[in-house]
XYZ file of C-alpha atoms in Angstrom:
769
model
C 287.120 61.799 213.115
C 291.446 61.658 211.997
C 291.439 63.417 208.540
C 294.320 62.085 206.176
C 296.870 64.959 205.920
C 296.406 66.308 202.733
C 300.461 66.501 200.531
C 300.384 69.591 198.587
C 301.252 68.298 194.190
C 303.882 69.215 192.991
C 304.052 72.727 191.680
C 306.512 75.470 190.048
C 307.123 78.805 192.234
C 307.284 80.469 188.985
C 303.445 79.252 187.801
C 302.565 80.000 191.203
C 303.779 83.481 191.699
C 301.838 84.150 188.204
C 299.378 82.445 189.439
C 299.349 84.546 193.216
C 299.452 88.179 190.952
C 296.924 87.206 188.511
C 294.359 87.017 191.617
C 295.418 90.209 192.560
C 294.685 91.834 189.235
C 291.530 90.267 189.016
C 290.429 91.118 192.122
C 291.522 94.814 192.081
C 289.931 94.883 189.078
C 286.716 93.810 189.752
C 285.981 96.493 192.979
C 287.683 98.991 190.523
C 285.558 98.303 187.334
C 281.960 98.342 189.685
C 283.192 101.541 191.066
C 284.799 103.856 188.096
C 283.896 102.063 184.784
C 279.789 101.118 185.384
C 277.376 103.466 184.335
C 276.142 104.887 187.747
C 273.174 107.128 186.998
C 272.056 107.465 191.132
C 275.682 108.444 192.102
C 275.693 106.101 195.188
C 278.765 104.323 196.910
C 278.854 101.177 195.155
C 281.963 99.751 197.523
C 284.486 97.079 197.418
C 287.446 96.724 199.660
C 290.470 96.075 197.508
C 292.502 96.543 200.384
C 291.357 93.546 202.197
C 291.322 91.683 198.892
C 294.769 92.112 197.877
C 295.925 91.023 202.348
C 294.390 87.470 201.059
C 295.688 87.077 198.034
C 298.242 85.176 198.716
C 297.404 82.974 201.523
C 294.214 81.895 199.354
C 296.127 81.068 196.078
C 298.313 78.777 198.164
C 295.151 77.110 199.741
C 292.765 77.054 196.147
C 296.647 75.943 193.869
C 298.614 73.728 196.040
C 296.301 72.250 199.916
C 292.639 72.199 198.545
C 290.844 69.083 197.967
C 287.011 68.816 196.581
C 285.941 66.999 199.703
C 287.139 70.473 201.568
C 284.920 73.672 202.519
C 286.124 77.130 202.962
C 284.311 80.175 204.662
C 286.399 83.307 203.211
C 285.974 86.439 204.762
C 283.320 88.782 203.359
C 284.923 91.777 202.287
C 287.577 88.626 200.562
C 284.751 87.504 197.908
C 286.610 89.484 194.950
C 289.100 86.930 195.504
C 286.575 83.746 195.588
C 285.591 85.353 191.803
C 289.097 85.797 190.607
C 290.293 81.819 191.466
C 286.382 80.645 189.948
C 287.155 82.442 186.868
C 290.425 80.888 186.755
C 289.766 77.575 187.622
C 286.108 77.682 184.721
C 283.815 77.685 187.389
C 282.623 81.802 186.684
C 282.095 83.226 183.556
C 283.974 85.840 182.617
C 280.293 87.987 181.709
C 279.908 87.968 186.029
C 283.398 89.854 186.421
C 281.793 93.100 186.201
C 278.843 92.297 188.108
C 279.903 93.095 191.192
C 277.564 94.510 193.445
C 275.367 95.418 190.494
C 270.921 94.064 190.376
C 271.344 90.158 189.876
C 275.382 90.120 189.744
C 278.353 88.933 191.773
C 277.225 89.661 196.110
C 278.629 92.102 198.136
C 279.680 89.268 200.176
C 280.066 85.601 199.514
C 276.732 83.672 198.887
C 275.771 80.218 198.619
C 272.295 81.467 197.357
C 273.101 84.233 195.019
C 276.250 83.848 193.719
C 276.721 81.656 190.223
C 280.086 80.353 191.111
C 280.742 77.634 194.068
C 280.601 79.459 197.537
C 280.910 76.909 199.827
C 279.705 79.331 203.449
C 277.536 82.894 203.685
C 279.927 85.436 205.097
C 279.143 88.863 205.713
C 277.810 88.922 209.419
C 280.674 89.633 211.288
C 281.442 86.496 213.681
C 279.049 84.334 211.903
C 280.923 82.566 208.650
C 283.646 82.370 210.355
C 282.339 79.753 212.924
C 279.499 78.321 210.179
C 282.440 76.004 209.337
C 282.255 74.440 212.951
C 278.765 73.935 212.832
C 278.552 72.724 209.064
C 281.699 69.889 210.858
C 279.275 68.666 213.676
C 276.360 68.083 210.747
C 278.547 66.326 208.647
C 279.681 64.052 211.947
C 275.832 63.719 212.413
C 275.184 62.362 209.422
C 278.231 60.176 208.748
C 277.480 58.834 212.539
C 273.862 58.053 211.085
C 275.192 56.272 208.565
C 274.681 58.773 206.198
C 277.018 59.304 203.013
C 278.585 63.128 203.870
C 281.884 63.069 203.170
C 284.824 63.819 205.242
C 287.578 66.736 204.365
C 288.431 69.628 206.396
C 286.560 72.964 207.268
C 288.921 76.259 206.434
C 287.343 79.439 207.957
C 289.703 82.509 206.290
C 289.038 85.217 209.261
C 289.901 88.523 209.390
C 291.913 89.587 213.100
C 289.466 92.724 213.563
C 286.546 89.391 213.567
C 288.136 87.865 216.863
C 286.207 90.616 218.128
C 283.318 89.010 217.994
C 282.239 87.316 221.036
C 280.152 85.364 219.674
C 283.069 83.613 218.339
C 284.730 83.010 221.189
C 281.529 81.475 222.368
C 282.058 78.759 219.475
C 285.254 78.397 220.234
C 284.555 77.585 224.191
C 282.467 75.067 223.324
C 283.294 71.889 224.238
C 282.234 69.467 221.517
C 285.153 71.710 219.306
C 287.711 70.760 220.668
C 287.549 67.416 219.170
C 287.569 68.722 215.282
C 290.073 67.998 214.064
C 289.180 69.015 210.511
C 288.669 72.373 211.287
C 291.844 75.175 210.186
C 291.289 79.015 210.803
C 293.332 81.089 208.709
C 293.476 84.863 210.723
C 294.686 87.848 208.374
C 296.568 89.204 210.491
C 297.404 92.542 209.186
C 296.271 94.739 212.454
C 293.801 96.792 211.106
C 290.364 97.498 211.421
C 287.869 99.816 209.094
C 289.188 103.328 210.735
C 292.359 102.358 211.764
C 295.936 100.481 212.637
C 295.072 98.299 215.857
C 297.626 99.497 218.306
C 297.864 96.186 220.089
C 296.122 93.650 218.007
C 297.740 91.525 221.329
C 298.750 88.312 218.874
C 300.193 86.554 222.132
C 296.927 87.057 224.247
C 295.025 85.435 221.187
C 297.320 82.533 220.781
C 297.050 82.065 224.024
C 293.107 81.543 224.297
C 293.449 79.476 221.617
C 295.446 77.278 222.881
C 293.695 76.936 226.146
C 290.477 76.277 223.957
C 292.735 72.751 222.735
C 292.978 73.980 219.641
C 296.619 73.555 217.852
C 298.254 77.337 217.490
C 300.469 78.168 214.160
C 302.309 81.271 213.401
C 303.357 82.881 210.628
C 305.003 85.946 210.824
C 307.812 86.291 208.698
C 308.763 85.253 205.270
C 311.845 83.809 204.122
C 313.797 86.795 202.825
C 313.475 88.090 207.035
C 314.094 84.955 207.865
C 317.470 84.916 206.309
C 318.309 88.373 206.747
C 317.912 87.624 211.011
C 320.624 84.848 210.425
C 323.043 87.451 208.832
C 324.593 89.885 212.004
C 322.588 92.421 213.085
C 320.035 90.307 212.512
C 318.909 89.057 216.274
C 318.615 93.046 216.232
C 316.212 93.221 213.309
C 313.576 90.621 215.216
C 314.215 91.854 218.002
C 313.127 95.683 216.631
C 310.751 94.713 214.263
C 309.279 92.752 217.297
C 309.024 95.331 219.440
C 307.911 98.239 217.600
C 304.184 98.837 218.067
C 301.060 98.128 215.191
C 300.701 101.606 213.708
C 304.805 102.671 213.494
C 304.965 98.877 211.586
C 302.533 100.280 209.283
C 304.062 103.644 209.304
C 307.286 102.041 207.910
C 305.390 100.476 204.787
C 304.912 103.764 203.771
C 308.085 104.958 203.608
C 310.986 104.737 200.740
C 314.448 103.038 200.693
C 316.256 106.186 202.243
C 313.298 106.904 205.020
C 313.349 102.821 206.166
C 317.877 103.099 206.345
C 316.272 106.643 208.838
C 313.909 105.062 210.662
C 314.464 101.411 211.173
C 317.705 101.247 213.170
C 316.719 103.725 215.892
C 320.241 104.214 216.740
C 321.760 100.088 217.280
C 324.688 100.071 215.561
C 324.960 96.484 214.243
C 321.108 97.088 212.765
C 322.066 99.796 211.266
C 325.220 98.010 209.161
C 322.239 95.771 208.326
C 320.521 98.036 206.503
C 323.265 99.704 204.984
C 324.306 96.370 203.372
C 320.882 95.800 201.430
C 320.455 97.252 198.455
C 316.948 99.724 198.156
C 314.672 96.930 196.450
C 315.750 94.255 199.114
C 315.667 96.045 201.791
C 312.009 97.599 200.603
C 310.921 93.639 199.983
C 312.060 92.677 203.357
C 310.050 95.396 205.092
C 306.584 93.989 203.265
C 308.124 90.491 203.633
C 305.509 88.689 206.110
C 304.730 85.162 206.294
C 301.341 85.285 204.970
C 302.939 86.588 202.167
C 305.361 83.575 201.341
C 303.956 81.224 199.632
C 306.693 78.850 200.053
C 305.869 79.705 204.345
C 302.416 78.811 203.355
C 303.138 75.933 202.038
C 305.189 74.302 204.513
C 302.587 75.524 207.616
C 299.766 74.378 205.442
C 301.947 70.672 205.204
C 301.916 70.708 208.960
C 298.826 71.146 210.341
C 297.455 68.062 212.480
C 294.181 67.236 212.272
C 293.914 65.401 215.718
C 292.631 68.963 217.252
C 291.359 72.048 215.898
C 293.713 74.692 213.909
C 294.402 78.260 213.859
C 297.253 79.988 211.709
C 298.355 83.152 212.487
C 298.976 84.129 209.134
C 300.871 88.066 209.520
C 299.591 89.871 206.422
C 299.725 93.256 204.730
C 296.560 95.340 204.379
C 297.072 96.200 200.325
C 299.781 94.310 199.430
C 300.828 94.858 196.406
C 298.834 97.942 195.805
C 299.688 101.318 196.174
C 297.478 101.707 199.397
C 299.140 98.970 201.424
C 299.811 99.866 204.521
C 298.005 103.229 204.854
C 295.754 103.421 207.922
C 292.566 104.392 205.746
C 292.505 102.074 203.276
C 289.677 100.009 203.864
C 287.261 101.533 201.757
C 289.418 103.097 199.817
C 289.499 102.773 195.805
C 292.848 103.084 193.843
C 292.226 105.640 190.876
C 292.569 104.689 187.201
C 295.941 106.131 186.626
C 297.300 103.835 190.079
C 295.186 100.868 188.147
C 297.263 101.335 185.143
C 300.577 100.888 186.744
C 299.109 98.709 188.812
C 298.337 96.652 185.777
C 302.198 97.329 184.032
C 303.781 95.919 187.178
C 301.094 92.565 186.839
C 301.448 92.765 183.521
C 298.130 93.082 182.366
C 296.112 95.712 180.771
C 293.620 97.866 182.083
C 291.381 98.143 178.721
C 290.986 94.227 178.727
C 290.818 93.289 182.489
C 289.596 90.540 181.909
C 292.878 88.293 180.984
C 293.095 84.594 181.892
C 295.871 82.631 180.789
C 296.867 82.512 177.291
C 296.219 78.255 176.362
C 299.397 76.609 176.133
C 301.523 77.998 179.414
C 301.973 76.060 182.376
C 300.048 78.769 183.960
C 297.152 77.449 182.078
C 297.760 74.079 182.686
C 298.237 74.708 186.433
C 295.018 75.952 186.765
C 293.120 73.678 184.151
C 294.628 70.484 186.233
C 293.511 72.353 190.182
C 289.869 72.310 188.458
C 289.893 69.398 187.581
C 291.022 67.902 191.039
C 289.200 70.192 192.806
C 285.141 69.280 191.003
C 283.393 67.459 193.018
C 280.485 65.167 192.252
C 276.417 66.152 191.537
C 275.262 66.761 195.263
C 272.367 63.714 195.016
C 268.752 64.318 194.661
C 266.959 64.998 197.804
C 264.597 61.932 198.638
C 261.284 63.104 200.129
C 260.407 62.792 203.534
C 257.069 61.430 204.569
C 254.929 62.851 207.296
C 251.397 62.237 208.519
C 249.934 65.958 209.110
C 247.237 64.835 211.453
C 248.194 61.929 213.841
C 244.532 61.638 214.902
C 244.783 62.003 218.826
C 242.278 64.840 220.411
C 243.562 65.909 223.729
C 241.547 65.858 226.784
C 242.262 67.059 230.169
C 244.809 69.840 231.067
C 248.155 70.729 229.103
C 250.671 73.303 227.487
C 251.962 74.038 223.992
C 255.103 73.512 225.646
C 254.155 69.912 226.892
C 252.283 69.267 223.616
C 255.869 70.155 221.615
C 257.396 66.455 223.147
C 254.618 64.318 222.836
C 254.242 64.979 219.172
C 257.889 64.260 218.942
C 257.225 61.276 220.660
C 254.165 60.490 218.617
C 256.320 60.632 215.753
C 258.582 58.164 216.616
C 255.772 55.665 216.801
C 253.496 56.978 213.714
C 256.561 58.107 211.083
C 259.663 55.817 212.372
C 261.251 56.880 209.313
C 260.513 60.314 209.391
C 261.595 60.416 213.312
C 264.778 59.106 212.627
C 265.343 62.594 210.444
C 265.301 64.984 213.056
C 267.516 66.291 215.277
C 266.945 68.823 218.583
C 269.104 70.694 219.909
C 269.454 72.908 223.481
C 271.607 75.438 224.699
C 271.281 73.473 228.467
C 267.432 74.086 228.420
C 266.123 70.296 227.569
C 264.673 69.359 230.992
C 263.041 72.905 231.103
C 261.127 73.128 227.599
C 259.765 69.699 228.185
C 262.575 67.386 225.852
C 262.944 65.044 228.623
C 260.873 62.181 227.196
C 262.131 63.136 223.706
C 265.684 62.848 224.891
C 265.117 59.782 226.834
C 263.717 58.157 223.690
C 266.439 59.030 221.137
C 269.302 59.899 223.483
C 271.822 62.311 223.320
C 274.380 62.391 220.241
C 277.971 62.100 220.351
C 280.537 61.171 217.775
C 281.289 58.683 220.615
C 279.039 56.290 223.187
C 279.797 57.898 226.745
C 278.860 55.844 229.690
C 275.686 57.223 231.401
C 277.291 57.098 235.202
C 273.701 57.594 236.762
C 271.349 55.366 234.198
C 270.734 53.048 237.921
C 270.206 55.983 239.703
C 266.634 55.467 240.772
C 266.128 59.146 241.353
C 267.124 60.157 237.428
C 264.055 61.094 235.546
C 266.031 61.868 232.832
C 268.953 60.038 231.513
C 271.754 61.147 229.206
C 272.688 58.517 227.354
C 275.465 60.083 224.771
C 275.820 57.866 221.678
C 276.507 58.147 217.925
C 272.980 57.578 217.414
C 271.345 60.015 219.898
C 268.882 62.338 218.590
C 269.586 65.732 220.411
C 272.377 67.841 221.015
C 273.116 69.840 223.612
C 275.288 72.655 223.470
C 276.646 75.217 226.001
C 274.820 78.020 227.124
C 275.133 80.453 223.844
C 272.663 80.462 221.792
C 274.268 81.955 219.202
C 276.114 78.589 218.928
C 272.283 76.908 218.558
C 271.317 78.583 215.670
C 274.594 78.383 213.718
C 274.364 73.919 214.228
C 270.681 74.947 213.252
C 271.488 76.693 210.226
C 274.325 74.136 209.129
C 271.952 70.883 210.268
C 268.717 72.640 207.704
C 271.514 72.771 204.794
C 272.206 69.255 204.566
C 269.816 68.607 202.013
C 271.435 70.795 199.763
C 275.311 70.215 200.882
C 275.037 66.745 200.409
C 271.805 65.572 199.115
C 270.552 64.179 202.698
C 267.491 66.170 204.615
C 267.510 66.494 208.144
C 264.874 68.536 210.380
C 266.598 70.373 212.604
C 264.611 71.677 215.428
C 266.217 74.348 218.637
C 264.475 75.137 221.837
C 265.801 78.152 223.571
C 263.820 80.583 225.855
C 261.543 83.061 224.250
C 262.933 86.097 225.621
C 266.504 84.710 224.315
C 264.815 83.968 220.267
C 266.329 88.211 219.527
C 269.823 87.200 220.584
C 270.289 84.160 218.358
C 267.896 85.954 216.020
C 270.482 87.467 213.361
C 272.690 84.360 212.870
C 269.264 82.123 212.557
C 268.367 84.994 210.357
C 272.127 84.643 208.355
C 271.793 81.198 208.273
C 267.655 80.849 206.510
C 269.786 83.496 203.927
C 272.525 80.653 203.361
C 270.151 78.224 202.352
C 269.343 76.538 206.250
C 265.715 75.318 207.233
C 264.858 74.843 209.880
C 262.447 75.380 213.294
C 263.380 77.738 215.880
C 261.154 77.315 219.275
C 260.957 80.028 221.805
C 259.722 78.377 225.160
C 258.369 79.719 227.601
C 257.136 83.141 226.163
C 255.187 86.092 227.430
C 254.591 87.694 230.663
C 252.323 84.915 231.344
C 256.185 83.358 232.796
C 254.786 85.451 235.828
C 257.045 84.816 237.837
C 260.201 85.010 236.315
C 259.696 88.845 236.304
C 260.390 91.400 234.138
C 264.192 90.360 232.399
C 262.307 86.578 231.056
C 258.860 87.768 229.405
C 259.363 88.311 226.190
C 257.290 91.188 224.743
C 258.400 91.703 220.913
C 259.230 87.869 219.702
C 255.263 87.943 218.097
C 255.712 89.659 214.949
C 259.288 88.017 214.157
C 257.097 85.739 211.750
C 255.775 88.698 209.940
C 259.311 90.956 209.430
C 261.716 87.638 209.099
C 262.136 86.267 205.257
C 261.973 82.510 204.615
C 259.929 82.014 207.835
C 256.680 80.756 209.219
C 255.870 82.051 212.355
C 253.165 79.987 215.025
C 252.031 80.738 218.363
C 249.058 77.919 219.059
C 246.862 77.900 222.040
C 246.272 74.315 222.080
C 247.985 71.221 222.245
C 246.319 70.162 218.469
C 247.000 73.500 217.799
C 251.130 72.339 218.532
C 250.738 69.359 216.637
C 249.063 70.047 213.749
C 251.273 73.577 212.788
C 254.824 71.402 213.588
C 253.512 68.777 211.715
C 252.882 71.276 208.916
C 256.752 73.233 209.417
C 258.219 70.030 209.565
C 257.067 69.661 206.634
C 258.678 72.712 204.831
C 262.464 71.430 206.066
C 264.687 69.713 203.976
C 263.954 70.496 200.295
C 264.012 72.865 197.674
C 261.789 76.090 197.784
C 261.786 75.037 202.115
C 261.160 77.144 204.614
C 261.844 77.546 208.218
C 259.227 78.173 210.980
C 259.469 79.908 214.431
C 257.100 78.745 217.273
C 255.944 80.798 220.508
C 254.618 78.092 223.178
C 253.720 78.857 226.450
C 253.807 76.817 229.617
C 250.105 78.066 230.925
C 248.324 74.764 231.863
C 245.261 75.114 229.438
C 241.800 73.292 229.171
C 242.422 71.442 225.901
C 238.320 70.696 225.757
C 238.089 74.466 224.909
C 239.290 73.583 221.519
C 236.040 72.448 220.410
C 237.357 69.859 218.032
C 235.620 68.538 215.861
C 234.303 64.889 215.933
C 233.320 64.695 211.823
C 236.620 63.835 210.286
C 235.688 65.820 207.087
C 234.977 69.323 209.625
C 238.725 68.469 211.281
C 240.392 68.554 208.242
C 238.784 71.736 207.677
C 239.827 73.233 211.143
C 243.444 71.430 210.657
C 243.991 73.215 207.569
C 242.517 76.365 209.077
C 245.246 75.970 211.679
C 248.061 75.187 209.367
C 247.032 78.757 207.107
C 246.858 81.082 210.364
C 243.584 81.213 211.954
C 240.750 79.537 212.492
C 236.771 80.657 213.957
C 236.392 79.178 217.834
C 233.217 80.849 218.316
C 230.897 81.580 216.795
C 227.808 83.944 217.690
C 224.370 83.550 216.110
C 224.497 87.866 215.595
C 228.311 89.122 216.654
C 228.311 93.193 217.083
C 232.670 92.173 218.377
C 235.087 90.343 216.437
C 237.382 89.058 219.696
C 240.770 87.691 217.826
C 243.241 86.385 220.197
C 246.667 84.315 220.259
C 248.300 81.872 222.107
C 248.006 82.279 226.178
C 245.613 84.066 225.759
C 242.366 82.974 224.407
C 240.986 81.348 227.754
C 240.530 84.572 228.498
C 239.049 85.550 225.251
C 236.841 82.781 225.054
C 235.781 83.507 229.288
C 235.457 86.982 227.695
C 233.061 86.532 225.137
C 230.680 84.729 227.316
C 230.210 87.358 230.003
C 229.112 89.821 226.740
C 227.065 87.341 225.455
C 225.203 87.833 229.556
C 224.587 91.545 228.356
C 223.529 90.990 225.366
C 226.751 91.503 223.449
C 227.416 88.952 221.255
C 230.899 88.016 219.880
C 232.752 85.408 217.460
C 236.538 84.564 219.189
C 238.693 83.754 216.538
C 242.323 81.445 217.589
C 245.158 83.158 215.698
C 248.161 80.477 214.982
C 249.843 82.950 212.622
C 249.809 86.490 211.796
C 252.274 86.171 209.432
C 250.460 84.281 207.207
C 247.095 86.133 207.917
C 249.516 89.120 206.611
C 251.102 86.858 203.635
C 247.054 86.203 203.038
C 246.459 90.656 203.161
C 249.136 90.918 200.630
C 247.786 88.409 198.655
C 244.167 89.691 198.494
C 246.236 93.097 197.560
C 248.019 91.721 194.428
C 251.148 92.780 196.717
C 252.225 88.708 196.785
C 252.005 84.842 195.173
C 250.308 83.392 198.636
C 246.817 82.674 199.361
C 244.021 84.813 200.816
C 241.434 82.214 200.848
C 241.709 82.054 204.708
C 240.664 84.914 205.385
C 237.467 84.205 203.599
C 236.676 81.532 205.933
C 237.498 83.243 209.077
C 237.191 87.143 208.599
C 234.502 86.864 205.792
C 232.737 90.137 205.080
C 229.452 89.410 205.890
C 230.342 88.846 209.534
C 232.819 92.236 210.173
C 232.324 94.150 212.780
C 234.504 95.977 215.510
C 237.225 94.256 216.684
C 239.273 93.641 219.544
C 242.790 91.760 219.212
C 244.254 90.404 221.993
C 248.037 88.583 222.443
C 251.060 88.146 225.042
C 253.131 90.478 223.303
C 253.037 93.578 221.219
C 249.705 94.300 220.383
C 251.429 95.756 216.722
C 251.152 92.137 215.489
C 247.879 91.636 215.120
C 246.763 95.546 215.000
C 246.671 94.694 211.163
C 243.513 92.154 211.247
C 241.027 95.997 211.373
C 242.542 96.202 207.892
C 240.967 93.439 206.318
C 237.149 94.478 206.683
C 238.134 98.130 207.949
C 236.264 97.715 210.984
C 237.306 100.507 214.089
C 239.302 98.224 216.050
C 240.979 98.012 219.982
C 244.637 96.360 220.400
C 245.520 94.815 223.358
C 249.025 93.699 224.421
C 251.877 94.431 226.909
C 254.208 97.110 225.781
C 256.352 97.950 228.820
C 258.535 95.902 231.084
C 256.724 92.724 232.720
C 256.529 92.428 236.907
C 256.988 89.222 239.175
C 253.509 88.317 240.250
C 250.597 85.584 239.651
C 249.248 85.419 236.342
C 246.422 86.958 237.226
C 247.878 90.326 238.840
C 250.327 90.468 235.668
C 247.610 90.437 233.261
C 245.422 93.121 235.087
C 248.903 95.413 235.264
C 249.658 94.892 231.432
C 245.454 95.211 230.451
C 245.382 92.071 229.098
C 242.963 89.941 231.130
C 239.369 89.224 231.032
C 237.848 92.726 232.569
C 240.350 94.429 229.763
C 238.822 92.197 226.864
C 235.587 92.661 227.597
C 235.837 96.521 228.530
C 237.233 97.087 224.925
C 234.859 95.174 222.971
C 232.197 97.594 225.361
C 234.405 100.768 223.922
C 234.691 99.455 220.797
C 231.118 98.621 219.902
C 229.857 102.085 221.092
């Protein structure tokens, strides 16, 4: 996608500099108000990052007031959120009443939040690396919509990144993905202040970082010195000055920022006569300004570098800055969370032409600065997001599976059925996987809908009779394949799941990965949910049921994710029909205000589908479907139960076998098939008046009239279902997996973990006394 490089509107440098100073003041005052002025009865630290804000003020002022267009989007580094709020305030996008509320309950958030901040925020940030890479996946999501005939516009995708954030490995996973090199609308601006939370980084290795971006196909631009220093470099001794600054380690340079003019004259020449002569020729004011004249704070230099961006490939700008620029704490190695004192704030106000007693001053009407703010606000105003259309989905395709099948295979079957039963809804489905499409049973779906690519590529194996899975890459494809990096997958998943709120175009995104790696991807996926991305994450194969793979590929703790993850419903179906019903229900929750994400845990264990006992009567079938979607159903009903066996997923066949053998010795057992422990837990909270959900499923599946001792069993940690005993307050035994697995046959591995049929029987006999 070729972007048209924006042309910066004509702007007086005096007005822009005045706005820069006001943004610095407002951002600093927002943090000051939260910590020094607002009552704090608890005495707990409120926090904020005045120095981190200051290092980005010039960059953000230039970007917003000179170069941004309404179609552009910006991800702001977490600690600079007050700068964003200050700019939004000057542009009339944030009421003054919000400015004193940073980190207050219901107020401005600690970090930029699409979901919770009252002013425009393009990307939620806060978790290191996730906000930085989000615009990459936002660009891919927008391109996907565009190639499918949806109007998602154009525009650049900016990331304002702290240099220490480049330590996060997920950033490099994203940068190195082959698809990213084609995204010319991506622009990263690295705030190279050479400090981390605790220290000045001894060797930030900017050259090495630049080389890594270059090797990944990015345009690399460096903005190291401002125009004052560049002019000094042309004077006698200037070459020596450049060499001296270039060669000194980061901590030494930072120490110079803390020096007065006399100390600079002593330290800077380092025995070089030509440099000493140049330093001696400068007055104190010029000398102090020069040592701080880095490119990231020079509005003219910033203007030049922004206008030099080529949209033919991704761009990274390394902008050298001073952490705390313009504040008394500038350059100090421990300034990350330091707060200015009241006295320092009063001095800052005087130097910036403001007043601490009335901190929220904008620009007076009739001034050129006010006119510029009004002009920029008008220029950046975006049209309202269109109303989100409803997506009509069936709740029951109507087939009753027979024979032997796996829940993993059922996933692909449901997707194919959807293309026939609800073709318009199926067109909004997009699947994503980290190079595991074939091994997670998406092959048939991929063959049907094709692989998405911005341009069509030749499938050189389309005439090979032995090729079962065809890789047809085209703009109309509905499957996106990334490299083996789960964080990339869920990053893209979150942005695909946010298109309904960005452009009024809902997608139904489904990400598929091996279940043992869901926890690796959980943080970025959770952050995507927090930011409004609604998606379905499917982990398969799962559990120790993947017996031959050994302990490294057997998931244990993932079943409880659905209980613990906000904004998410989890399912672990036992049968193909359960997979169909729950997947259709999960798809129906996507792409709308108030929608939710879902997590599925599927299995490769072949199961006799007749064990599901799907009712033939339409009304009974619908009753079963509603129970499956709500979290559980009574699969085996005993005439006079003395024990209840509650099982989930792959362990249901063994539990049914245990019930039959128990019946042979006179111990009648009900068997409950649990499909969603999270929904059942929410139902128990609702019954106790602690939630807003419904509890009817408990009355139907765990009625008090059939209450008896309970055995729970699943291929995962036993605590996942342990709460079920509290529904009717019955004695219970909880079976599951609590240790790393072993390779072997299914029978051997189940026996090793005590979740086989014999173990279920023993537990049942023990619990009934």
